[in-house]
CSV table of N, CA, C and O in Angstrom, one decimal:
chain,number,residue,atom,x,y,z
A,31,UNK,N,-10.3,-1.5,-20.5
A,31,UNK,CA,-10.2,-0.4,-19.4
A,31,UNK,C,-9.6,-0.2,-18.3
A,31,UNK,O,-8.8,-1.4,-17.7
A,32,UNK,N,-8.8,0.9,-18.4
A,32,UNK,CA,-7.8,1.2,-17.4
A,32,UNK,C,-7.9,1.7,-16.3
A,32,UNK,O,-8.6,2.5,-16.0
A,33,UNK,N,-7.4,1.1,-14.9
A,33,UNK,CA,-8.1,1.3,-13.9
A,33,UNK,C,-6.6,1.7,-13.0
A,33,UNK,O,-5.4,1.8,-13.2
A,34,UNK,N,-7.1,2.9,-12.0
A,34,UNK,CA,-6.3,3.6,-10.4
A,34,UNK,C,-6.6,2.8,-9.5
A,34,UNK,O,-7.6,2.9,-9.2
A,35,UNK,N,-5.3,1.7,-8.8
A,35,UNK,CA,-5.8,0.9,-8.2
A,35,UNK,C,-4.7,1.1,-6.6
A,35,UNK,O,-3.6,1.3,-7.5
A,36,UNK,N,-5.2,1.7,-5.8
A,36,UNK,CA,-4.8,1.5,-4.7
A,36,UNK,C,-4.9,0.4,-3.2
A,36,UNK,O,-5.9,0.0,-3.3
A,37,UNK,N,-3.6,0.2,-3.8
A,37,UNK,CA,-3.5,-1.2,-2.2
A,37,UNK,C,-3.0,-0.5,-0.9
A,37,UNK,O,-2.3,0.5,-1.0
A,38,UNK,N,-3.7,-0.7,0.3
A,38,UNK,CA,-3.5,-0.5,1.4
A,38,UNK,C,-3.1,-2.3,2.0
A,38,UNK,O,-4.1,-2.7,1.8
A,39,UNK,N,-1.7,-2.5,2.4
A,39,UNK,CA,-1.8,-3.9,2.5
A,39,UNK,C,-0.6,-3.6,3.7
A,39,UNK,O,0.2,-2.6,4.2
A,40,UNK,N,-0.3,-4.7,4.1
A,40,UNK,CA,1.1,-5.0,5.3
A,40,UNK,C,2.0,-4.8,5.1
A,40,UNK,O,2.8,-4.1,5.8
A,41,UNK,N,2.8,-5.1,4.0
A,41,UNK,CA,3.7,-5.0,3.5
A,41,UNK,C,3.9,-5.3,1.8
A,41,UNK,O,4.0,-6.7,1.6
A,42,UNK,N,4.5,-5.0,1.1
A,42,UNK,CA,5.5,-5.3,0.0
A,42,UNK,C,6.8,-4.4,0.0
A,42,UNK,O,7.8,-5.0,-0.7
A,43,UNK,N,7.4,-3.5,0.9
A,43,UNK,CA,8.6,-3.6,1.2
A,43,UNK,C,9.8,-4.2,1.4
A,43,UNK,O,11.0,-4.2,1.1
A,44,UNK,N,8.8,-5.0,2.2
A,44,UNK,CA,9.5,-6.0,3.2
A,44,UNK,C,9.0,-7.6,3.0
A,44,UNK,O,7.9,-7.7,3.3
A,45,UNK,N,10.0,-8.7,2.6
A,45,UNK,CA,9.1,-9.8,2.7
A,45,UNK,C,10.4,-10.6,4.0
A,45,UNK,O,9.4,-11.8,4.3
A,46,UNK,N,10.3,-9.8,4.8
A,46,UNK,CA,10.9,-10.2,6.2
A,46,UNK,C,9.7,-10.8,7.2
A,46,UNK,O,9.0,-10.1,7.3
A,47,UNK,N,9.9,-12.1,7.4
A,47,UNK,CA,8.9,-12.5,8.1
A,47,UNK,C,7.2,-12.6,8.2
A,47,UNK,O,6.3,-12.8,8.5
A,48,UNK,N,7.0,-12.3,6.5
A,48,UNK,CA,5.7,-12.9,6.1
A,48,UNK,C,5.8,-12.8,4.6
A,48,UNK,O,6.4,-12.8,4.2
A,49,UNK,N,4.5,-13.5,4.2
A,49,UNK,CA,4.6,-13.8,2.8
A,49,UNK,C,3.8,-13.5,2.2
A,49,UNK,O,3.6,-13.1,0.6
A,50,UNK,N,3.5,-12.0,2.2
A,50,UNK,CA,2.7,-11.0,2.0
A,50,UNK,C,3.5,-9.5,1.3
A,50,UNK,O,2.7,-9.8,-0.4
A,51,UNK,N,4.4,-9.6,1.0
A,51,UNK,CA,5.2,-8.6,0.2
A,51,UNK,C,5.2,-9.8,-1.2
A,51,UNK,O,5.4,-8.7,-2.4
A,52,UNK,N,6.0,-10.9,-1.3
A,52,UNK,CA,6.0,-11.3,-2.6
A,52,UNK,C,4.8,-11.4,-3.4
A,52,UNK,O,4.5,-11.7,-4.9
A,53,UNK,N,3.5,-11.7,-2.4
A,53,UNK,CA,2.2,-12.1,-3.3
A,53,UNK,C,2.2,-10.5,-3.7
A,53,UNK,O,1.8,-10.4,-5.0
A,54,UNK,N,2.1,-9.9,-2.9
A,54,UNK,CA,1.5,-8.0,-3.5
A,54,UNK,C,2.9,-7.9,-4.6
A,54,UNK,O,2.5,-7.5,-5.6
A,55,UNK,N,3.6,-7.9,-4.6
A,55,UNK,CA,4.9,-8.0,-5.8
A,55,UNK,C,4.2,-8.4,-7.3
A,55,UNK,O,4.2,-7.8,-8.2
A,56,UNK,N,3.9,-10.1,-7.0
A,56,UNK,CA,3.5,-10.6,-8.2
A,56,UNK,C,2.2,-9.8,-8.5
A,56,UNK,O,2.4,-9.5,-9.8
A,57,UNK,N,1.4,-9.7,-7.8
A,57,UNK,CA,0.0,-9.2,-8.2
A,57,UNK,C,0.0,-7.5,-8.8
A,57,UNK,O,-0.8,-7.5,-10.0
A,58,UNK,N,1.0,-6.9,-8.4
A,58,UNK,CA,0.6,-5.7,-8.5
A,58,UNK,C,1.6,-5.1,-9.9
A,58,UNK,O,1.1,-5.0,-10.7
A,59,UNK,N,2.7,-6.1,-10.1
A,59,UNK,CA,3.3,-6.1,-11.5
A,59,UNK,C,2.8,-6.4,-12.3
A,59,UNK,O,2.4,-5.9,-13.5
A,60,UNK,N,1.4,-7.5,-12.3
A,60,UNK,CA,0.6,-7.7,-13.4
A,60,UNK,C,-0.4,-7.3,-13.8
A,60,UNK,O,-0.4,-6.9,-14.8
A,61,UNK,N,-0.4,-6.5,-12.6
A,61,UNK,CA,-1.6,-5.5,-12.8
A,61,UNK,C,-0.9,-4.3,-13.7
A,61,UNK,O,-1.7,-3.0,-14.5
A,62,UNK,N,0.1,-4.0,-13.6
A,62,UNK,CA,0.8,-2.4,-14.2
A,62,UNK,C,1.1,-3.0,-15.6
A,62,UNK,O,0.7,-2.2,-16.4
A,63,UNK,N,1.7,-4.3,-15.7
A,63,UNK,CA,2.1,-4.8,-17.1
A,63,UNK,C,0.5,-4.6,-17.7
A,63,UNK,O,0.8,-4.4,-18.9
A,64,UNK,N,-0.5,-5.1,-17.3
A,64,UNK,CA,-1.9,-4.7,-18.6
A,64,UNK,C,-2.3,-3.4,-18.5
A,64,UNK,O,-3.6,-3.4,-19.0
A,65,UNK,N,-1.3,-2.2,-17.9
A,65,UNK,CA,-1.6,-1.2,-18.0
A,65,UNK,C,-2.4,-0.2,-17.3
A,65,UNK,O,-2.5,1.2,-17.1
A,66,UNK,N,-2.8,-0.9,-16.2
A,66,UNK,CA,-3.3,-0.4,-15.0
A,66,UNK,C,-2.5,0.9,-14.1
A,66,UNK,O,-1.0,0.3,-14.0
A,67,UNK,N,-2.7,1.9,-13.0
A,67,UNK,CA,-2.1,2.5,-12.5
A,67,UNK,C,-2.0,1.9,-10.8
A,67,UNK,O,-3.1,1.8,-10.9
A,68,UNK,N,-1.1,1.8,-10.5
A,68,UNK,CA,-0.8,1.1,-9.0
A,68,UNK,C,-0.3,1.8,-8.0
A,68,UNK,O,0.7,2.3,-8.4
A,69,UNK,N,-1.2,1.6,-6.6
A,69,UNK,CA,0.3,2.8,-5.8
A,69,UNK,C,-0.2,1.6,-4.6
A,69,UNK,O,-1.3,0.9,-4.6
A,70,UNK,N,0.5,1.8,-3.8
A,70,UNK,CA,0.7,0.5,-2.6
A,70,UNK,C,0.8,1.6,-1.6
A,70,UNK,O,2.0,2.1,-1.5
A,71,UNK,N,0.0,1.6,-0.2
A,71,UNK,CA,0.2,2.4,1.1
A,71,UNK,C,0.5,1.2,2.0
A,71,UNK,O,-0.3,0.2,2.0
A,72,UNK,N,1.6,1.9,2.4
A,72,UNK,CA,2.2,0.8,3.8
A,72,UNK,C,2.4,1.4,5.0
A,72,UNK,O,3.1,2.7,4.5
A,73,UNK,N,2.1,0.9,6.0
A,73,UNK,CA,2.7,1.5,7.3
A,73,UNK,C,4.0,1.3,7.6
A,73,UNK,O,4.6,0.1,7.5
A,74,UNK,N,4.8,2.4,8.0
A,74,UNK,CA,6.1,2.1,7.7
A,74,UNK,C,6.7,2.1,9.5
A,74,UNK,O,6.6,2.9,10.6
A,75,UNK,N,6.7,1.2,9.9
A,75,UNK,CA,6.4,0.2,11.0
A,75,UNK,C,8.4,-0.3,11.0
A,75,UNK,O,9.2,-1.0,10.3
A,76,UNK,N,8.9,-0.2,12.4
A,76,UNK,CA,10.5,-0.7,12.5
A,76,UNK,C,10.5,-1.7,11.7
A,76,UNK,O,12.1,-1.9,11.3
A,77,UNK,N,9.8,-3.0,12.4
A,77,UNK,CA,10.5,-4.5,11.9
A,77,UNK,C,10.6,-4.2,10.2
A,77,UNK,O,11.6,-5.3,9.8
A,78,UNK,N,9.6,-3.9,9.4
A,78,UNK,CA,9.8,-4.0,8.1
A,78,UNK,C,11.1,-3.2,7.7
A,78,UNK,O,11.9,-3.3,6.7
A,79,UNK,N,10.8,-1.9,8.3
A,79,UNK,CA,11.5,-0.4,7.8
A,79,UNK,C,13.1,-1.5,7.7
A,79,UNK,O,14.1,-0.8,6.9
A,80,UNK,N,13.8,-2.0,9.1
A,80,UNK,CA,15.0,-2.4,9.5
A,80,UNK,C,14.8,-3.7,8.4
A,80,UNK,O,16.7,-4.3,8.6
A,81,UNK,N,14.3,-4.5,7.9
A,81,UNK,CA,14.5,-5.2,7.0
A,81,UNK,C,13.4,-5.3,5.4
A,81,UNK,O,13.4,-6.3,4.7
A,82,UNK,N,13.9,-4.4,4.7
A,82,UNK,CA,13.5,-3.8,3.8
A,82,UNK,C,14.2,-4.2,2.7
A,82,UNK,O,15.4,-4.0,2.6
A,83,UNK,N,13.4,-5.1,1.3
A,83,UNK,CA,14.6,-5.3,0.2
A,83,UNK,C,13.8,-5.1,-1.0
A,83,UNK,O,14.5,-5.2,-2.0
A,84,UNK,N,12.6,-3.7,-0.6
A,84,UNK,CA,12.6,-3.2,-1.8
A,84,UNK,C,12.3,-1.6,-1.6
A,84,UNK,O,11.1,-1.3,-1.1
A,85,UNK,N,13.3,-0.7,-2.0
A,85,UNK,CA,12.9,0.6,-2.0
A,85,UNK,C,12.0,1.3,-3.0
A,85,UNK,O,11.3,2.1,-2.4
A,86,UNK,N,11.9,0.7,-3.7
A,86,UNK,CA,11.2,1.3,-4.9
A,86,UNK,C,10.7,0.0,-6.1
A,86,UNK,O,11.1,-0.5,-6.4
A,87,UNK,N,9.8,0.6,-6.5
A,87,UNK,CA,9.1,-0.4,-7.7
A,87,UNK,C,8.8,0.3,-8.8
A,87,UNK,O,8.2,1.5,-8.9
A,88,UNK,N,9.6,0.1,-10.3
A,88,UNK,CA,9.1,0.9,-11.3
A,88,UNK,C,8.1,0.1,-11.6
A,88,UNK,O,7.5,0.8,-12.9
A,89,UNK,N,6.9,-0.9,-11.6
A,89,UNK,CA,5.7,-0.9,-11.6
A,89,UNK,C,4.4,-0.1,-10.8
A,89,UNK,O,3.5,-0.7,-11.1
A,90,UNK,N,4.9,0.6,-10.0
A,90,UNK,CA,3.8,1.1,-9.1
A,90,UNK,C,4.2,2.2,-8.1
A,90,UNK,O,6.2,2.3,-7.8
A,91,UNK,N,3.6,2.9,-7.8
A,91,UNK,CA,4.0,3.8,-6.8
A,91,UNK,C,3.9,3.3,-5.1
A,91,UNK,O,3.2,2.6,-4.8
A,92,UNK,N,5.1,3.6,-4.1
A,92,UNK,CA,4.8,3.0,-2.8
A,92,UNK,C,5.3,4.0,-1.9
A,92,UNK,O,5.8,5.2,-2.2
A,93,UNK,N,4.1,4.3,-1.3
A,93,UNK,CA,3.8,5.2,-0.3
A,93,UNK,C,3.5,4.6,1.2
A,93,UNK,O,2.8,4.0,1.7
A,94,UNK,N,4.4,5.2,1.7
A,94,UNK,CA,4.8,4.7,3.4
A,94,UNK,C,4.3,5.9,4.2
A,94,UNK,O,4.3,7.1,3.9
A,95,UNK,N,3.3,5.6,5.3
A,95,UNK,CA,2.6,6.5,6.3
A,95,UNK,C,3.1,6.1,7.8
A,95,UNK,O,3.3,4.8,7.8
A,96,UNK,N,3.3,6.5,8.5
A,96,UNK,CA,3.6,6.6,10.5
A,96,UNK,C,2.4,6.9,11.1
A,96,UNK,O,2.1,5.6,12.0
A,97,UNK,N,0.9,7.0,10.7
A,97,UNK,CA,0.3,6.9,11.4
A,97,UNK,C,-0.9,7.3,10.4
A,97,UNK,O,-1.0,7.6,9.5
A,98,UNK,N,-2.3,7.1,10.9
A,98,UNK,CA,-3.7,7.2,10.1
A,98,UNK,C,-4.2,8.5,9.7
A,98,UNK,O,-4.2,8.9,8.8
A,99,UNK,N,-3.7,9.9,10.9
A,99,UNK,CA,-3.8,11.1,10.4
A,99,UNK,C,-2.5,11.4,9.2
A,99,UNK,O,-3.0,12.2,8.0
A,100,UNK,N,-1.8,10.8,9.4
A,100,UNK,CA,-0.8,11.0,8.0
A,100,UNK,C,-0.7,10.5,7.0
A,100,UNK,O,-1.0,11.2,5.8
A,101,UNK,N,-1.8,9.4,6.6
A,101,UNK,CA,-2.3,8.2,5.8
A,101,UNK,C,-3.4,9.1,5.5
A,101,UNK,O,-3.2,9.5,4.2
A,102,UNK,N,-4.2,9.7,6.0
A,102,UNK,CA,-4.9,10.6,5.4
A,102,UNK,C,-4.7,11.5,4.9
A,102,UNK,O,-5.3,12.3,3.7
A,103,UNK,N,-3.6,13.0,5.5
A,103,UNK,CA,-3.4,13.7,5.0
A,103,UNK,C,-2.7,13.5,3.5
A,103,UNK,O,-2.2,14.4,3.0
A,104,UNK,N,-1.7,12.7,3.6
A,104,UNK,CA,-0.8,12.6,2.1
A,104,UNK,C,-1.6,11.6,1.3
A,104,UNK,O,-0.9,12.1,0.1
A,105,UNK,N,-2.3,10.6,1.5
A,105,UNK,CA,-3.0,10.3,0.5
A,105,UNK,C,-4.4,10.2,0.3
A,105,UNK,O,-5.2,9.7,-0.4
A,106,UNK,N,-5.6,11.4,1.0
A,106,UNK,CA,-7.0,11.7,0.5
A,106,UNK,C,-7.1,11.4,-0.6
A,106,UNK,O,-8.1,10.8,-1.5
A,107,UNK,N,-6.5,12.5,-1.7
A,107,UNK,CA,-6.7,12.5,-2.6
A,107,UNK,C,-6.1,11.4,-3.8
A,107,UNK,O,-6.9,10.8,-4.7
A,108,UNK,N,-5.2,10.4,-3.4
A,108,UNK,CA,-4.5,9.2,-4.4
A,108,UNK,C,-6.0,8.2,-4.3
A,108,UNK,O,-6.7,7.6,-5.2
A,109,UNK,N,-6.1,7.9,-2.8
A,109,UNK,CA,-7.5,7.1,-2.2
A,109,UNK,C,-8.8,7.8,-3.5
A,109,UNK,O,-9.6,7.1,-3.7
A,110,UNK,N,-9.3,9.4,-3.0
A,110,UNK,CA,-10.6,9.5,-3.3
A,110,UNK,C,-10.6,9.5,-5.1
A,110,UNK,O,-11.6,9.2,-5.6
A,111,UNK,N,-9.5,9.4,-5.8
A,111,UNK,CA,-9.2,9.4,-7.2
A,111,UNK,C,-9.6,8.1,-7.8
A,111,UNK,O,-9.2,7.6,-8.8
A,112,UNK,N,-9.3,6.7,-6.7
A,112,UNK,CA,-9.0,5.5,-7.6
A,112,UNK,C,-10.3,4.7,-7.7
A,112,UNK,O,-11.6,5.3,-7.2
A,113,UNK,N,-10.3,4.1,-8.4
A,113,UNK,CA,-11.3,3.2,-9.6
A,113,UNK,C,-11.4,2.1,-8.4
A,113,UNK,O,-12.5,1.7,-8.1
A,114,UNK,N,-10.5,1.8,-8.0
A,114,UNK,CA,-10.4,0.5,-7.2
A,114,UNK,C,-9.5,0.9,-5.4
A,114,UNK,O,-8.6,1.0,-5.8
A,115,UNK,N,-10.1,0.3,-5.0
A,115,UNK,CA,-9.1,0.6,-2.9
A,115,UNK,C,-9.3,-0.5,-2.4
A,115,UNK,O,-10.7,-0.9,-2.4
A,116,UNK,N,-8.2,-1.0,-2.7
A,116,UNK,CA,-8.2,-2.7,-1.7
A,116,UNK,C,-7.6,-2.5,-0.5
A,116,UNK,O,-5.9,-1.8,-0.5
A,117,UNK,N,-7.7,-2.9,0.5
A,117,UNK,CA,-7.4,-2.9,1.8
A,117,UNK,C,-7.3,-4.3,2.5
A,117,UNK,O,-8.2,-5.4,2.4
A,118,UNK,N,-6.0,-4.7,2.2
A,118,UNK,CA,-5.3,-6.1,2.5
A,118,UNK,C,-5.7,-6.7,4.3
A,118,UNK,O,-6.1,-5.6,4.8
A,119,UNK,N,-5.3,-7.8,4.6
A,119,UNK,CA,-5.3,-8.4,5.4
A,119,UNK,C,-4.2,-7.8,6.7
A,119,UNK,O,-3.2,-7.7,5.5
A,120,UNK,N,-4.7,-8.1,7.8
A,120,UNK,CA,-3.3,-7.9,8.9
A,120,UNK,C,-2.7,-5.9,8.8
A,120,UNK,O,-1.4,-6.2,9.3
A,121,UNK,N,-3.4,-5.2,8.4
A,121,UNK,CA,-2.9,-4.2,8.2
A,121,UNK,C,-3.4,-3.6,9.6
A,121,UNK,O,-4.5,-3.4,10.2
A,122,UNK,N,-2.4,-2.6,9.8
A,122,UNK,CA,-2.4,-2.2,10.8
A,122,UNK,C,-3.4,-1.1,11.0
A,122,UNK,O,-3.6,-0.1,10.0
A,123,UNK,N,-4.2,-0.9,11.7
A,123,UNK,CA,-5.5,-0.2,11.8
A,123,UNK,C,-6.6,-0.2,10.7
A,123,UNK,O,-7.4,0.4,10.2
A,124,UNK,N,-6.2,-1.5,10.1
A,124,UNK,CA,-7.1,-1.7,9.0
A,124,UNK,C,-8.9,-1.2,9.2
A,124,UNK,O,-9.5,-1.0,8.5
A,125,UNK,N,-9.1,-2.0,10.5
A,125,UNK,CA,-11.0,-1.6,11.3
A,125,UNK,C,-11.1,0.3,10.5
A,125,UNK,O,-11.7,0.2,10.1
A,126,UNK,N,-10.2,0.9,11.1
A,126,UNK,CA,-10.0,2.0,11.5
A,126,UNK,C,-10.1,2.9,9.7
A,126,UNK,O,-11.1,3.5,9.3
A,127,UNK,N,-9.3,2.0,9.1
A,127,UNK,CA,-9.4,2.3,7.6
A,127,UNK,C,-10.8,2.5,6.8
A,127,UNK,O,-11.1,3.3,6.1
A,128,UNK,N,-10.8,0.8,6.8
A,128,UNK,CA,-12.5,0.6,6.4
A,128,UNK,C,-13.2,1.5,7.1
A,128,UNK,O,-14.6,1.9,5.8
A,129,UNK,N,-13.3,1.6,7.8
A,129,UNK,CA,-14.2,3.2,8.4
A,129,UNK,C,-14.4,4.6,8.2
A,129,UNK,O,-15.5,5.2,8.2
A,130,UNK,N,-13.4,4.6,7.2
A,130,UNK,CA,-13.0,5.3,7.1
A,130,UNK,C,-12.4,6.6,7.3
A,130,UNK,O,-12.4,6.9,8.3
A,131,UNK,N,-11.4,7.4,6.4
A,131,UNK,CA,-10.5,8.2,6.9
A,131,UNK,C,-10.7,9.7,7.3
A,131,UNK,O,-11.6,10.2,6.0
A,132,UNK,N,-10.0,10.6,7.6
A,132,UNK,CA,-11.1,12.0,7.4
A,132,UNK,C,-10.8,12.2,5.9
A,132,UNK,O,-9.2,12.6,5.5
A,133,UNK,N,-12.0,13.1,5.2
A,133,UNK,CA,-11.4,13.0,4.2
A,133,UNK,C,-11.8,11.9,3.0
A,133,UNK,O,-11.9,12.2,2.0
A,134,UNK,N,-11.6,10.9,3.5
A,134,UNK,CA,-12.1,9.6,2.9
A,134,UNK,C,-13.1,9.2,3.0
A,134,UNK,O,-13.6,8.4,4.2
A,135,UNK,N,-14.1,8.6,1.9
A,135,UNK,CA,-15.4,8.1,2.0
A,135,UNK,C,-15.2,6.6,2.7
A,135,UNK,O,-14.0,5.6,2.4
A,136,UNK,N,-15.9,5.7,3.2
A,136,UNK,CA,-16.0,4.7,4.2
A,136,UNK,C,-15.9,3.7,2.7
A,136,UNK,O,-17.0,3.6,1.7
A,137,UNK,N,-15.3,2.4,2.9
A,137,UNK,CA,-15.3,1.5,2.5
A,137,UNK,C,-16.8,0.7,2.6
A,137,UNK,O,-17.3,0.6,3.4
């Protein structure tokens, strides 16, 4: 069974100052190789933006957002169509996201 998976994580685009990016990259790449469709949603914050070492990945779609309203507006369909949504640790506004975005059912 092929899944449509959405990750909301701290950072995949910058390995600066955190261990999340390398773990996410390996996990997402492995899921993609198994035929799953994977998207990664990441808050576009200045400290990672200035130190970004991955701008695009051929194994997933990366979507950056600047605020919760932008996340909801730009990604509501992507999240709603997902078979699996994974909310990682240390995500800015993670509690608010888990409680549900406008137009997106709560976790």
